Amino acid sequence: SQQGEEDPQALSIQEGENATMNCSYKTSINNLQWYRQNSGRGLVHLILIRSNEREKHSGRLRVTLDTSKKSSSLLITASRAADTASYFCATVPLSGGYNKLIFGAGTRLAVHP
Amino acid sequence: GAVVSQHPSWVICKSGTSVKIECRSLDFQATTMFWYRQFPKQSLMLMATSNEGSKATYEQGVEKDKFLINHASLTLSTLTVTSAHPEDSSFYICSARITRVSYNEQFFGPGTRLTVL
């Protein structure tokens, strides 16, 4: 399978805590993206990190990328109940003309009030 | 900006019928659109890449005669599930890529839930 893996598969935390999700992938990439999906809905783009970048911030989100380990992490700080959703990483492989997004298995995050 | 719509949002049909799902980019042109399939609590699996004015490129294991894709304009792609069966029941999501952007940021539609009885 081309799909990467994410861990944990499910994460349950209390409001105010930080949530960390990890993503591993298999091929060399142009960039890696993180998406959020509320139950039964489409995906919302959160952040994109290019292969030559190591860390990126957007609001309460912090993404790191380690191309030597083919892994990335998404940190959500000071989580809120509204952050409850599934989070997916997706990579754009170097091969294939940058056309494909290969999605990881996703992490289901539940933030309890 | 960069809004993608899908229609219908849900559909229930009888086994053996065909169902058409539309994907539209509302405020931008998209030479490339993508169709994904998602089973409950699973990730998105790319089914095919749809290029305006040319034949779609299907991923391995996806039957092109079963899932007909037409990308007739820069803002519309359609997926037709032909002779649908219960195993085709799934959540179908389209996305569109902004033409001028090189790093493949895709904008996703809200999805269509297909239930085949």
JSON list of C-alpha atoms in Angstrom, two decimals:
[
{"chain": "A", "resi": 1, "resn": "SER", "atom": "CA", "xyz": [0.00, 0.00, 0.00]},
{"chain": "A", "resi": 2, "resn": "GLN", "atom": "CA", "xyz": [1.18, 3.50, -0.71]},
{"chain": "A", "resi": 3, "resn": "GLN", "atom": "CA", "xyz": [-0.60, 4.84, 2.28]},
{"chain": "A", "resi": 4, "resn": "GLY", "atom": "CA", "xyz": [1.37, 6.14, 5.18]},
{"chain": "A", "resi": 5, "resn": "GLU", "atom": "CA", "xyz": [0.59, 5.40, 8.75]},
{"chain": "A", "resi": 6, "resn": "GLU", "atom": "CA", "xyz": [-0.54, 7.64, 11.51]},
{"chain": "A", "resi": 7, "resn": "ASP", "atom": "CA", "xyz": [-0.45, 7.13, 15.21]},
{"chain": "A", "resi": 8, "resn": "PRO", "atom": "CA", "xyz": [-2.24, 7.06, 17.39]},
{"chain": "A", "resi": 9, "resn": "GLN", "atom": "CA", "xyz": [-5.31, 5.83, 15.55]},
{"chain": "A", "resi": 10, "resn": "ALA", "atom": "CA", "xyz": [-7.44, 7.44, 18.23]},
{"chain": "A", "resi": 11, "resn": "LEU", "atom": "CA", "xyz": [-6.66, 10.05, 20.85]},
{"chain": "A", "resi": 12, "resn": "SER", "atom": "CA", "xyz": [-8.88, 11.19, 23.69]},
{"chain": "A", "resi": 13, "resn": "ILE", "atom": "CA", "xyz": [-7.90, 14.24, 25.77]},
{"chain": "A", "resi": 14, "resn": "GLN", "atom": "CA", "xyz": [-9.36, 16.95, 27.95]},
{"chain": "A", "resi": 15, "resn": "GLU", "atom": "CA", "xyz": [-9.88, 20.53, 26.84]},
{"chain": "A", "resi": 16, "resn": "GLY", "atom": "CA", "xyz": [-6.76, 22.59, 27.35]},
{"chain": "A", "resi": 17, "resn": "GLU", "atom": "CA", "xyz": [-4.37, 19.71, 26.84]},
{"chain": "A", "resi": 18, "resn": "ASN", "atom": "CA", "xyz": [-2.08, 19.42, 23.86]},
{"chain": "A", "resi": 19, "resn": "ALA", "atom": "CA", "xyz": [-2.68, 16.80, 21.18]},
{"chain": "A", "resi": 20, "resn": "THR", "atom": "CA", "xyz": [0.17, 15.29, 19.18]},
{"chain": "A", "resi": 21, "resn": "MET", "atom": "CA", "xyz": [-0.36, 13.15, 16.12]},
{"chain": "A", "resi": 22, "resn": "ASN", "atom": "CA", "xyz": [2.36, 11.45, 14.11]},
{"chain": "A", "resi": 23, "resn": "CYS", "atom": "CA", "xyz": [2.54, 10.48, 10.49]},
{"chain": "A", "resi": 24, "resn": "SER", "atom": "CA", "xyz": [5.01, 8.27, 8.66]},
{"chain": "A", "resi": 25, "resn": "TYR", "atom": "CA", "xyz": [5.29, 7.87, 4.92]},
{"chain": "A", "resi": 26, "resn": "LYS", "atom": "CA", "xyz": [7.16, 5.70, 2.48]},
{"chain": "A", "resi": 27, "resn": "THR", "atom": "CA", "xyz": [8.41, 7.66, -0.53]},
{"chain": "A", "resi": 28, "resn": "SER", "atom": "CA", "xyz": [10.36, 10.84, -1.10]},
{"chain": "A", "resi": 29, "resn": "ILE", "atom": "CA", "xyz": [8.06, 13.82, -1.12]},
{"chain": "A", "resi": 30, "resn": "ASN", "atom": "CA", "xyz": [7.68, 17.32, -2.47]},
{"chain": "A", "resi": 31, "resn": "ASN", "atom": "CA", "xyz": [5.52, 18.39, 0.47]},
{"chain": "A", "resi": 32, "resn": "LEU", "atom": "CA", "xyz": [3.31, 17.07, 3.23]},
{"chain": "A", "resi": 33, "resn": "GLN", "atom": "CA", "xyz": [-0.07, 18.43, 4.15]},
{"chain": "A", "resi": 34, "resn": "TRP", "atom": "CA", "xyz": [-2.39, 18.03, 7.11]},
{"chain": "A", "resi": 35, "resn": "TYR", "atom": "CA", "xyz": [-6.15, 17.96, 6.77]},
{"chain": "A", "resi": 36, "resn": "ARG", "atom": "CA", "xyz": [-9.02, 17.88, 9.19]},
{"chain": "A", "resi": 37, "resn": "GLN", "atom": "CA", "xyz": [-12.32, 16.10, 8.65]},
{"chain": "A", "resi": 38, "resn": "ASN", "atom": "CA", "xyz": [-15.37, 16.48, 10.81]},
{"chain": "A", "resi": 39, "resn": "SER", "atom": "CA", "xyz": [-17.54, 13.38, 10.93]},
{"chain": "A", "resi": 40, "resn": "GLY", "atom": "CA", "xyz": [-19.24, 12.74, 7.60]},
{"chain": "A", "resi": 41, "resn": "ARG", "atom": "CA", "xyz": [-17.91, 15.91, 6.02]},
{"chain": "A", "resi": 42, "resn": "GLY", "atom": "CA", "xyz": [-15.29, 16.96, 3.53]},
{"chain": "A", "resi": 43, "resn": "LEU", "atom": "CA", "xyz": [-11.70, 17.79, 4.30]},
{"chain": "A", "resi": 44, "resn": "VAL", "atom": "CA", "xyz": [-10.33, 21.12, 5.39]},
{"chain": "A", "resi": 45, "resn": "HIS", "atom": "CA", "xyz": [-6.73, 21.99, 4.57]},
{"chain": "A", "resi": 46, "resn": "LEU", "atom": "CA", "xyz": [-4.80, 22.94, 7.71]},
{"chain": "A", "resi": 47, "resn": "ILE", "atom": "CA", "xyz": [-1.18, 23.41, 6.81]},
{"chain": "A", "resi": 48, "resn": "LEU", "atom": "CA", "xyz": [1.41, 22.50, 4.18]},
{"chain": "A", "resi": 49, "resn": "ILE", "atom": "CA", "xyz": [5.08, 21.95, 4.86]},
{"chain": "A", "resi": 50, "resn": "ARG", "atom": "CA", "xyz": [7.59, 21.63, 2.06]},
{"chain": "A", "resi": 51, "resn": "SER", "atom": "CA", "xyz": [10.33, 19.02, 2.02]},
{"chain": "A", "resi": 52, "resn": "ASN", "atom": "CA", "xyz": [13.00, 21.64, 2.70]},
{"chain": "A", "resi": 53, "resn": "GLU", "atom": "CA", "xyz": [11.20, 22.94, 5.78]},
{"chain": "A", "resi": 54, "resn": "ARG", "atom": "CA", "xyz": [11.52, 21.44, 9.24]},
{"chain": "A", "resi": 55, "resn": "GLU", "atom": "CA", "xyz": [8.84, 23.24, 11.21]},
{"chain": "A", "resi": 56, "resn": "LYS", "atom": "CA", "xyz": [5.83, 25.39, 10.53]},
{"chain": "A", "resi": 57, "resn": "HIS", "atom": "CA", "xyz": [3.29, 27.16, 12.71]},
{"chain": "A", "resi": 58, "resn": "SER", "atom": "CA", "xyz": [-0.26, 28.29, 12.11]},
{"chain": "A", "resi": 59, "resn": "GLY", "atom": "CA", "xyz": [-2.19, 29.57, 15.10]},
{"chain": "A", "resi": 60, "resn": "ARG", "atom": "CA", "xyz": [-2.41, 26.70, 17.61]},
{"chain": "A", "resi": 61, "resn": "LEU", "atom": "CA", "xyz": [-0.97, 24.26, 15.10]},
{"chain": "A", "resi": 62, "resn": "ARG", "atom": "CA", "xyz": [2.67, 23.24, 14.90]},
{"chain": "A", "resi": 63, "resn": "VAL", "atom": "CA", "xyz": [3.91, 20.85, 12.26]},
{"chain": "A", "resi": 64, "resn": "THR", "atom": "CA", "xyz": [7.33, 19.28, 12.07]},
{"chain": "A", "resi": 65, "resn": "LEU", "atom": "CA", "xyz": [8.86, 17.31, 9.24]},
{"chain": "A", "resi": 66, "resn": "ASP", "atom": "CA", "xyz": [11.82, 14.94, 9.36]},
{"chain": "A", "resi": 67, "resn": "THR", "atom": "CA", "xyz": [12.56, 13.77, 5.85]},
{"chain": "A", "resi": 68, "resn": "SER", "atom": "CA", "xyz": [15.40, 11.52, 7.01]},
{"chain": "A", "resi": 69, "resn": "LYS", "atom": "CA", "xyz": [12.91, 9.54, 9.09]},
{"chain": "A", "resi": 70, "resn": "LYS", "atom": "CA", "xyz": [10.05, 10.10, 6.65]},
{"chain": "A", "resi": 71, "resn": "SER", "atom": "CA", "xyz": [7.85, 11.32, 9.43]},
{"chain": "A", "resi": 72, "resn": "SER", "atom": "CA", "xyz": [5.84, 14.35, 10.48]},
{"chain": "A", "resi": 73, "resn": "SER", "atom": "CA", "xyz": [3.97, 15.42, 13.55]},
{"chain": "A", "resi": 74, "resn": "LEU", "atom": "CA", "xyz": [1.02, 17.72, 14.14]},
{"chain": "A", "resi": 75, "resn": "LEU", "atom": "CA", "xyz": [0.70, 19.40, 17.51]},
{"chain": "A", "resi": 76, "resn": "ILE", "atom": "CA", "xyz": [-2.49, 21.15, 18.53]},
{"chain": "A", "resi": 77, "resn": "THR", "atom": "CA", "xyz": [-1.94, 23.27, 21.60]},
{"chain": "A", "resi": 78, "resn": "ALA", "atom": "CA", "xyz": [-4.58, 24.20, 24.17]},
{"chain": "A", "resi": 79, "resn": "SER", "atom": "CA", "xyz": [-7.15, 21.96, 22.53]},
{"chain": "A", "resi": 80, "resn": "ARG", "atom": "CA", "xyz": [-10.84, 22.79, 22.45]},
{"chain": "A", "resi": 81, "resn": "ALA", "atom": "CA", "xyz": [-13.92, 20.60, 22.14]},
{"chain": "A", "resi": 82, "resn": "ALA", "atom": "CA", "xyz": [-14.36, 22.04, 18.65]},
{"chain": "A", "resi": 83, "resn": "ASP", "atom": "CA", "xyz": [-11.06, 20.41, 17.65]},
{"chain": "A", "resi": 84, "resn": "THR", "atom": "CA", "xyz": [-12.77, 17.02, 17.81]},
{"chain": "A", "resi": 85, "resn": "ALA", "atom": "CA", "xyz": [-12.34, 15.55, 14.33]},
{"chain": "A", "resi": 86, "resn": "SER", "atom": "CA", "xyz": [-10.23, 13.17, 12.30]},
{"chain": "A", "resi": 87, "resn": "TYR", "atom": "CA", "xyz": [-6.85, 14.43, 11.20]},
{"chain": "A", "resi": 88, "resn": "PHE", "atom": "CA", "xyz": [-5.06, 13.14, 8.12]},
{"chain": "A", "resi": 89, "resn": "CYS", "atom": "CA", "xyz": [-1.62, 13.70, 6.78]},
{"chain": "A", "resi": 90, "resn": "ALA", "atom": "CA", "xyz": [-1.18, 13.58, 3.02]},
{"chain": "A", "resi": 91, "resn": "THR", "atom": "CA", "xyz": [2.01, 13.51, 1.04]},
{"chain": "A", "resi": 92, "resn": "VAL", "atom": "CA", "xyz": [2.78, 14.68, -2.48]},
{"chain": "A", "resi": 93, "resn": "PRO", "atom": "CA", "xyz": [5.34, 12.20, -3.83]},
{"chain": "A", "resi": 94, "resn": "LEU", "atom": "CA", "xyz": [8.24, 13.44, -5.93]},
{"chain": "A", "resi": 95, "resn": "SER", "atom": "CA", "xyz": [7.27, 11.01, -8.67]},
{"chain": "A", "resi": 96, "resn": "GLY", "atom": "CA", "xyz": [3.96, 11.29, -10.51]},
{"chain": "A", "resi": 97, "resn": "GLY", "atom": "CA", "xyz": [4.11, 14.93, -11.53]},
{"chain": "A", "resi": 98, "resn": "TYR", "atom": "CA", "xyz": [3.01, 16.25, -8.15]},
{"chain": "A", "resi": 99, "resn": "ASN", "atom": "CA", "xyz": [-0.51, 15.19, -9.00]},
{"chain": "A", "resi": 100, "resn": "LYS", "atom": "CA", "xyz": [-1.30, 12.76, -6.25]},
{"chain": "A", "resi": 101, "resn": "LEU", "atom": "CA", "xyz": [-2.07, 13.16, -2.60]},
{"chain": "A", "resi": 102, "resn": "ILE", "atom": "CA", "xyz": [-1.39, 9.99, -0.63]},
{"chain": "A", "resi": 103, "resn": "PHE", "atom": "CA", "xyz": [-3.35, 10.00, 2.60]},
{"chain": "A", "resi": 104, "resn": "GLY", "atom": "CA", "xyz": [-2.40, 8.43, 5.88]},
{"chain": "A", "resi": 105, "resn": "ALA", "atom": "CA", "xyz": [-4.83, 6.35, 7.89]},
{"chain": "A", "resi": 106, "resn": "GLY", "atom": "CA", "xyz": [-5.80, 9.26, 10.10]},
{"chain": "A", "resi": 107, "resn": "THR", "atom": "CA", "xyz": [-6.07, 9.98, 13.80]},
{"chain": "A", "resi": 108, "resn": "ARG", "atom": "CA", "xyz": [-9.48, 10.38, 15.42]},
{"chain": "A", "resi": 109, "resn": "LEU", "atom": "CA", "xyz": [-9.20, 13.06, 18.06]},
{"chain": "A", "resi": 110, "resn": "ALA", "atom": "CA", "xyz": [-11.80, 13.50, 20.77]},
{"chain": "A", "resi": 111, "resn": "VAL", "atom": "CA", "xyz": [-11.50, 16.54, 23.03]},
{"chain": "A", "resi": 112, "resn": "HIS", "atom": "CA", "xyz": [-13.72, 16.39, 26.09]},
{"chain": "A", "resi": 113, "resn": "PRO", "atom": "CA", "xyz": [-15.01, 19.54, 27.80]},
{"chain": "B", "resi": 1, "resn": "GLY", "atom": "CA", "xyz": [-12.26, 31.60, -2.25]},
{"chain": "B", "resi": 2, "resn": "ALA", "atom": "CA", "xyz": [-11.41, 28.07, -3.49]},
{"chain": "B", "resi": 3, "resn": "VAL", "atom": "CA", "xyz": [-14.79, 26.51, -2.78]},
{"chain": "B", "resi": 4, "resn": "VAL", "atom": "CA", "xyz": [-15.72, 23.12, -4.15]},
{"chain": "B", "resi": 5, "resn": "SER", "atom": "CA", "xyz": [-19.28, 21.87, -4.10]},
{"chain": "B", "resi": 6, "resn": "GLN", "atom": "CA", "xyz": [-20.72, 18.41, -4.60]},
{"chain": "B", "resi": 7, "resn": "HIS", "atom": "CA", "xyz": [-24.20, 17.38, -5.53]},
{"chain": "B", "resi": 8, "resn": "PRO", "atom": "CA", "xyz": [-26.03, 15.52, -4.20]},
{"chain": "B", "resi": 9, "resn": "SER", "atom": "CA", "xyz": [-24.83, 15.42, -0.61]},
{"chain": "B", "resi": 10, "resn": "TRP", "atom": "CA", "xyz": [-26.46, 12.05, -0.15]},
{"chain": "B", "resi": 11, "resn": "VAL", "atom": "CA", "xyz": [-28.28, 9.56, -2.33]},
{"chain": "B", "resi": 12, "resn": "ILE", "atom": "CA", "xyz": [-30.05, 6.27, -1.77]},
{"chain": "B", "resi": 13, "resn": "CYS", "atom": "CA", "xyz": [-30.63, 4.06, -4.77]},
{"chain": "B", "resi": 14, "resn": "LYS", "atom": "CA", "xyz": [-31.65, 0.55, -5.66]},
{"chain": "B", "resi": 15, "resn": "SER", "atom": "CA", "xyz": [-29.14, -2.05, -6.72]},
{"chain": "B", "resi": 16, "resn": "GLY", "atom": "CA", "xyz": [-28.57, -1.99, -10.46]},
{"chain": "B", "resi": 17, "resn": "THR", "atom": "CA", "xyz": [-29.26, 1.68, -10.99]},
{"chain": "B", "resi": 18, "resn": "SER", "atom": "CA", "xyz": [-26.71, 4.33, -11.96]},
{"chain": "B", "resi": 19, "resn": "VAL", "atom": "CA", "xyz": [-25.91, 7.38, -9.89]},
{"chain": "B", "resi": 20, "resn": "LYS", "atom": "CA", "xyz": [-24.23, 10.59, -11.03]},
{"chain": "B", "resi": 21, "resn": "ILE", "atom": "CA", "xyz": [-22.32, 12.80, -8.64]},
{"chain": "B", "resi": 22, "resn": "GLU", "atom": "CA", "xyz": [-21.27, 16.32, -9.62]},
{"chain": "B", "resi": 23, "resn": "CYS", "atom": "CA", "xyz": [-18.21, 18.18, -8.42]},
{"chain": "B", "resi": 24, "resn": "ARG", "atom": "CA", "xyz": [-17.90, 21.90, -9.12]},
{"chain": "B", "resi": 25, "resn": "SER", "atom": "CA", "xyz": [-15.21, 24.44, -8.43]},
{"chain": "B", "resi": 26, "resn": "LEU", "atom": "CA", "xyz": [-17.22, 27.56, -7.68]},
{"chain": "B", "resi": 27, "resn": "ASP", "atom": "CA", "xyz": [-14.72, 30.40, -7.82]},
{"chain": "B", "resi": 28, "resn": "PHE", "atom": "CA", "xyz": [-11.68, 29.07, -9.61]},
{"chain": "B", "resi": 29, "resn": "GLN", "atom": "CA", "xyz": [-10.71, 27.04, -12.62]},
{"chain": "B", "resi": 30, "resn": "ALA", "atom": "CA", "xyz": [-9.51, 23.52, -12.07]},
{"chain": "B", "resi": 31, "resn": "THR", "atom": "CA", "xyz": [-7.86, 21.64, -14.89]},
{"chain": "B", "resi": 32, "resn": "THR", "atom": "CA", "xyz": [-7.44, 18.71, -12.54]},
{"chain": "B", "resi": 33, "resn": "MET", "atom": "CA", "xyz": [-9.99, 17.21, -10.20]},
{"chain": "B", "resi": 34, "resn": "PHE", "atom": "CA", "xyz": [-9.69, 14.11, -8.10]},
{"chain": "B", "resi": 35, "resn": "TRP", "atom": "CA", "xyz": [-12.19, 11.52, -6.92]},
{"chain": "B", "resi": 36, "resn": "TYR", "atom": "CA", "xyz": [-11.73, 9.72, -3.63]},
{"chain": "B", "resi": 37, "resn": "ARG", "atom": "CA", "xyz": [-13.64, 7.03, -1.84]},
{"chain": "B", "resi": 38, "resn": "GLN", "atom": "CA", "xyz": [-13.82, 6.70, 1.92]},
{"chain": "B", "resi": 39, "resn": "PHE", "atom": "CA", "xyz": [-15.24, 3.81, 3.94]},
{"chain": "B", "resi": 40, "resn": "PRO", "atom": "CA", "xyz": [-16.36, 4.40, 7.54]},
{"chain": "B", "resi": 41, "resn": "LYS", "atom": "CA", "xyz": [-13.50, 5.23, 9.89]},
{"chain": "B", "resi": 42, "resn": "GLN", "atom": "CA", "xyz": [-10.98, 4.77, 7.12]},
{"chain": "B", "resi": 43, "resn": "SER", "atom": "CA", "xyz": [-8.80, 7.05, 5.09]},
{"chain": "B", "resi": 44, "resn": "LEU", "atom": "CA", "xyz": [-9.38, 8.47, 1.64]},
{"chain": "B", "resi": 45, "resn": "MET", "atom": "CA", "xyz": [-8.42, 6.29, -1.28]},
{"chain": "B", "resi": 46, "resn": "LEU", "atom": "CA", "xyz": [-7.76, 7.99, -4.58]},
{"chain": "B", "resi": 47, "resn": "MET", "atom": "CA", "xyz": [-9.94, 6.49, -7.29]},
{"chain": "B", "resi": 48, "resn": "ALA", "atom": "CA", "xyz": [-9.04, 8.59, -10.31]},
{"chain": "B", "resi": 49, "resn": "THR", "atom": "CA", "xyz": [-7.58, 11.82, -11.54]},
{"chain": "B", "resi": 50, "resn": "SER", "atom": "CA", "xyz": [-9.81, 13.79, -13.85]},
{"chain": "B", "resi": 51, "resn": "ASN", "atom": "CA", "xyz": [-8.27, 16.16, -16.38]},
{"chain": "B", "resi": 52, "resn": "GLU", "atom": "CA", "xyz": [-10.37, 18.65, -18.29]},
{"chain": "B", "resi": 53, "resn": "GLY", "atom": "CA", "xyz": [-10.82, 17.62, -21.90]},
{"chain": "B", "resi": 54, "resn": "SER", "atom": "CA", "xyz": [-9.11, 14.26, -21.62]},
{"chain": "B", "resi": 55, "resn": "LYS", "atom": "CA", "xyz": [-9.71, 10.80, -20.27]},
{"chain": "B", "resi": 56, "resn": "ALA", "atom": "CA", "xyz": [-9.44, 10.21, -16.56]},
{"chain": "B", "resi": 57, "resn": "THR", "atom": "CA", "xyz": [-6.54, 8.31, -15.07]},
{"chain": "B", "resi": 58, "resn": "TYR", "atom": "CA", "xyz": [-7.72, 5.51, -12.82]},
{"chain": "B", "resi": 59, "resn": "GLU", "atom": "CA", "xyz": [-5.84, 4.03, -9.91]},
{"chain": "B", "resi": 60, "resn": "GLN", "atom": "CA", "xyz": [-5.01, 0.36, -9.88]},
{"chain": "B", "resi": 61, "resn": "GLY", "atom": "CA", "xyz": [-8.00, -1.76, -8.97]},
{"chain": "B", "resi": 62, "resn": "VAL", "atom": "CA", "xyz": [-10.61, 0.85, -9.89]},
{"chain": "B", "resi": 63, "resn": "GLU", "atom": "CA", "xyz": [-12.88, -0.25, -12.72]},
{"chain": "B", "resi": 64, "resn": "LYS", "atom": "CA", "xyz": [-13.14, 2.53, -15.28]},
{"chain": "B", "resi": 65, "resn": "ASP", "atom": "CA", "xyz": [-16.32, 1.05, -16.77]},
{"chain": "B", "resi": 66, "resn": "LYS", "atom": "CA", "xyz": [-17.89, 0.97, -13.34]},
{"chain": "B", "resi": 67, "resn": "PHE", "atom": "CA", "xyz": [-16.92, 4.48, -12.32]},
{"chain": "B", "resi": 68, "resn": "LEU", "atom": "CA", "xyz": [-17.32, 6.78, -15.30]},
{"chain": "B", "resi": 69, "resn": "ILE", "atom": "CA", "xyz": [-15.67, 10.16, -15.00]},
{"chain": "B", "resi": 70, "resn": "ASN", "atom": "CA", "xyz": [-16.31, 13.14, -17.22]},
{"chain": "B", "resi": 71, "resn": "HIS", "atom": "CA", "xyz": [-14.50, 16.46, -16.88]},
{"chain": "B", "resi": 72, "resn": "ALA", "atom": "CA", "xyz": [-16.22, 18.51, -19.53]},
{"chain": "B", "resi": 73, "resn": "SER", "atom": "CA", "xyz": [-15.31, 21.98, -18.32]},
{"chain": "B", "resi": 74, "resn": "LEU", "atom": "CA", "xyz": [-12.82, 23.75, -16.11]},
{"chain": "B", "resi": 75, "resn": "THR", "atom": "CA", "xyz": [-15.33, 23.87, -13.27]},
{"chain": "B", "resi": 76, "resn": "LEU", "atom": "CA", "xyz": [-17.22, 20.59, -13.47]},
{"chain": "B", "resi": 77, "resn": "SER", "atom": "CA", "xyz": [-16.35, 16.93, -13.14]},
{"chain": "B", "resi": 78, "resn": "THR", "atom": "CA", "xyz": [-18.88, 14.13, -12.79]},
{"chain": "B", "resi": 79, "resn": "LEU", "atom": "CA", "xyz": [-18.59, 10.62, -11.41]},
{"chain": "B", "resi": 80, "resn": "THR", "atom": "CA", "xyz": [-21.19, 8.09, -12.49]},
{"chain": "B", "resi": 81, "resn": "VAL", "atom": "CA", "xyz": [-21.43, 4.86, -10.56]},
{"chain": "B", "resi": 82, "resn": "THR", "atom": "CA", "xyz": [-22.94, 2.47, -13.05]},
{"chain": "B", "resi": 83, "resn": "SER", "atom": "CA", "xyz": [-25.06, -0.53, -12.07]},
{"chain": "B", "resi": 84, "resn": "ALA", "atom": "CA", "xyz": [-24.51, 0.23, -8.42]},
{"chain": "B", "resi": 85, "resn": "HIS", "atom": "CA", "xyz": [-24.37, -2.59, -5.89]},
{"chain": "B", "resi": 86, "resn": "PRO", "atom": "CA", "xyz": [-24.43, -2.52, -2.08]},
{"chain": "B", "resi": 87, "resn": "GLU", "atom": "CA", "xyz": [-20.63, -2.84, -1.95]},
{"chain": "B", "resi": 88, "resn": "ASP", "atom": "CA", "xyz": [-20.42, 0.51, -3.77]},
{"chain": "B", "resi": 89, "resn": "SER", "atom": "CA", "xyz": [-22.02, 2.19, -0.76]},
{"chain": "B", "resi": 90, "resn": "SER", "atom": "CA", "xyz": [-19.44, 4.65, 0.47]},
{"chain": "B", "resi": 91, "resn": "PHE", "atom": "CA", "xyz": [-18.57, 8.31, 0.96]},
{"chain": "B", "resi": 92, "resn": "TYR", "atom": "CA", "xyz": [-17.32, 9.82, -2.30]},
{"chain": "B", "resi": 93, "resn": "ILE", "atom": "CA", "xyz": [-15.28, 13.01, -2.09]},
{"chain": "B", "resi": 94, "resn": "CYS", "atom": "CA", "xyz": [-13.96, 15.13, -4.91]},
{"chain": "B", "resi": 95, "resn": "SER", "atom": "CA", "xyz": [-11.23, 17.70, -4.83]},
{"chain": "B", "resi": 96, "resn": "ALA", "atom": "CA", "xyz": [-9.92, 20.29, -7.22]},
{"chain": "B", "resi": 97, "resn": "ARG", "atom": "CA", "xyz": [-6.47, 21.62, -7.75]},
{"chain": "B", "resi": 98, "resn": "ILE", "atom": "CA", "xyz": [-5.89, 25.26, -8.59]},
{"chain": "B", "resi": 99, "resn": "THR", "atom": "CA", "xyz": [-4.28, 25.32, -12.01]},
{"chain": "B", "resi": 100, "resn": "ARG", "atom": "CA", "xyz": [-1.53, 27.82, -11.36]},
{"chain": "B", "resi": 101, "resn": "VAL", "atom": "CA", "xyz": [-0.29, 26.27, -8.14]},
{"chain": "B", "resi": 102, "resn": "SER", "atom": "CA", "xyz": [2.55, 23.81, -8.46]},
{"chain": "B", "resi": 103, "resn": "TYR", "atom": "CA", "xyz": [2.61, 22.21, -5.06]},
{"chain": "B", "resi": 104, "resn": "ASN", "atom": "CA", "xyz": [-0.72, 20.40, -5.34]},
{"chain": "B", "resi": 105, "resn": "GLU", "atom": "CA", "xyz": [-2.86, 21.95, -2.66]},
{"chain": "B", "resi": 106, "resn": "GLN", "atom": "CA", "xyz": [-6.28, 20.46, -3.21]},
{"chain": "B", "resi": 107, "resn": "PHE", "atom": "CA", "xyz": [-9.62, 21.86, -2.14]},
{"chain": "B", "resi": 108, "resn": "PHE", "atom": "CA", "xyz": [-12.18, 19.30, -1.15]},
{"chain": "B", "resi": 109, "resn": "GLY", "atom": "CA", "xyz": [-15.89, 19.10, -1.66]},
{"chain": "B", "resi": 110, "resn": "PRO", "atom": "CA", "xyz": [-18.19, 18.21, 1.24]},
{"chain": "B", "resi": 111, "resn": "GLY", "atom": "CA", "xyz": [-18.66, 14.64, 0.01]},
{"chain": "B", "resi": 112, "resn": "THR", "atom": "CA", "xyz": [-21.55, 12.52, -1.22]},
{"chain": "B", "resi": 113, "resn": "ARG", "atom": "CA", "xyz": [-22.81, 9.62, 0.81]},
{"chain": "B", "resi": 114, "resn": "LEU", "atom": "CA", "xyz": [-24.06, 6.84, -1.47]},
{"chain": "B", "resi": 115, "resn": "THR", "atom": "CA", "xyz": [-26.21, 4.06, -0.07]},
{"chain": "B", "resi": 116, "resn": "VAL", "atom": "CA", "xyz": [-27.16, 1.25, -2.40]},
{"chain": "B", "resi": 117, "resn": "LEU", "atom": "CA", "xyz": [-30.00, -0.95, -1.21]}
]
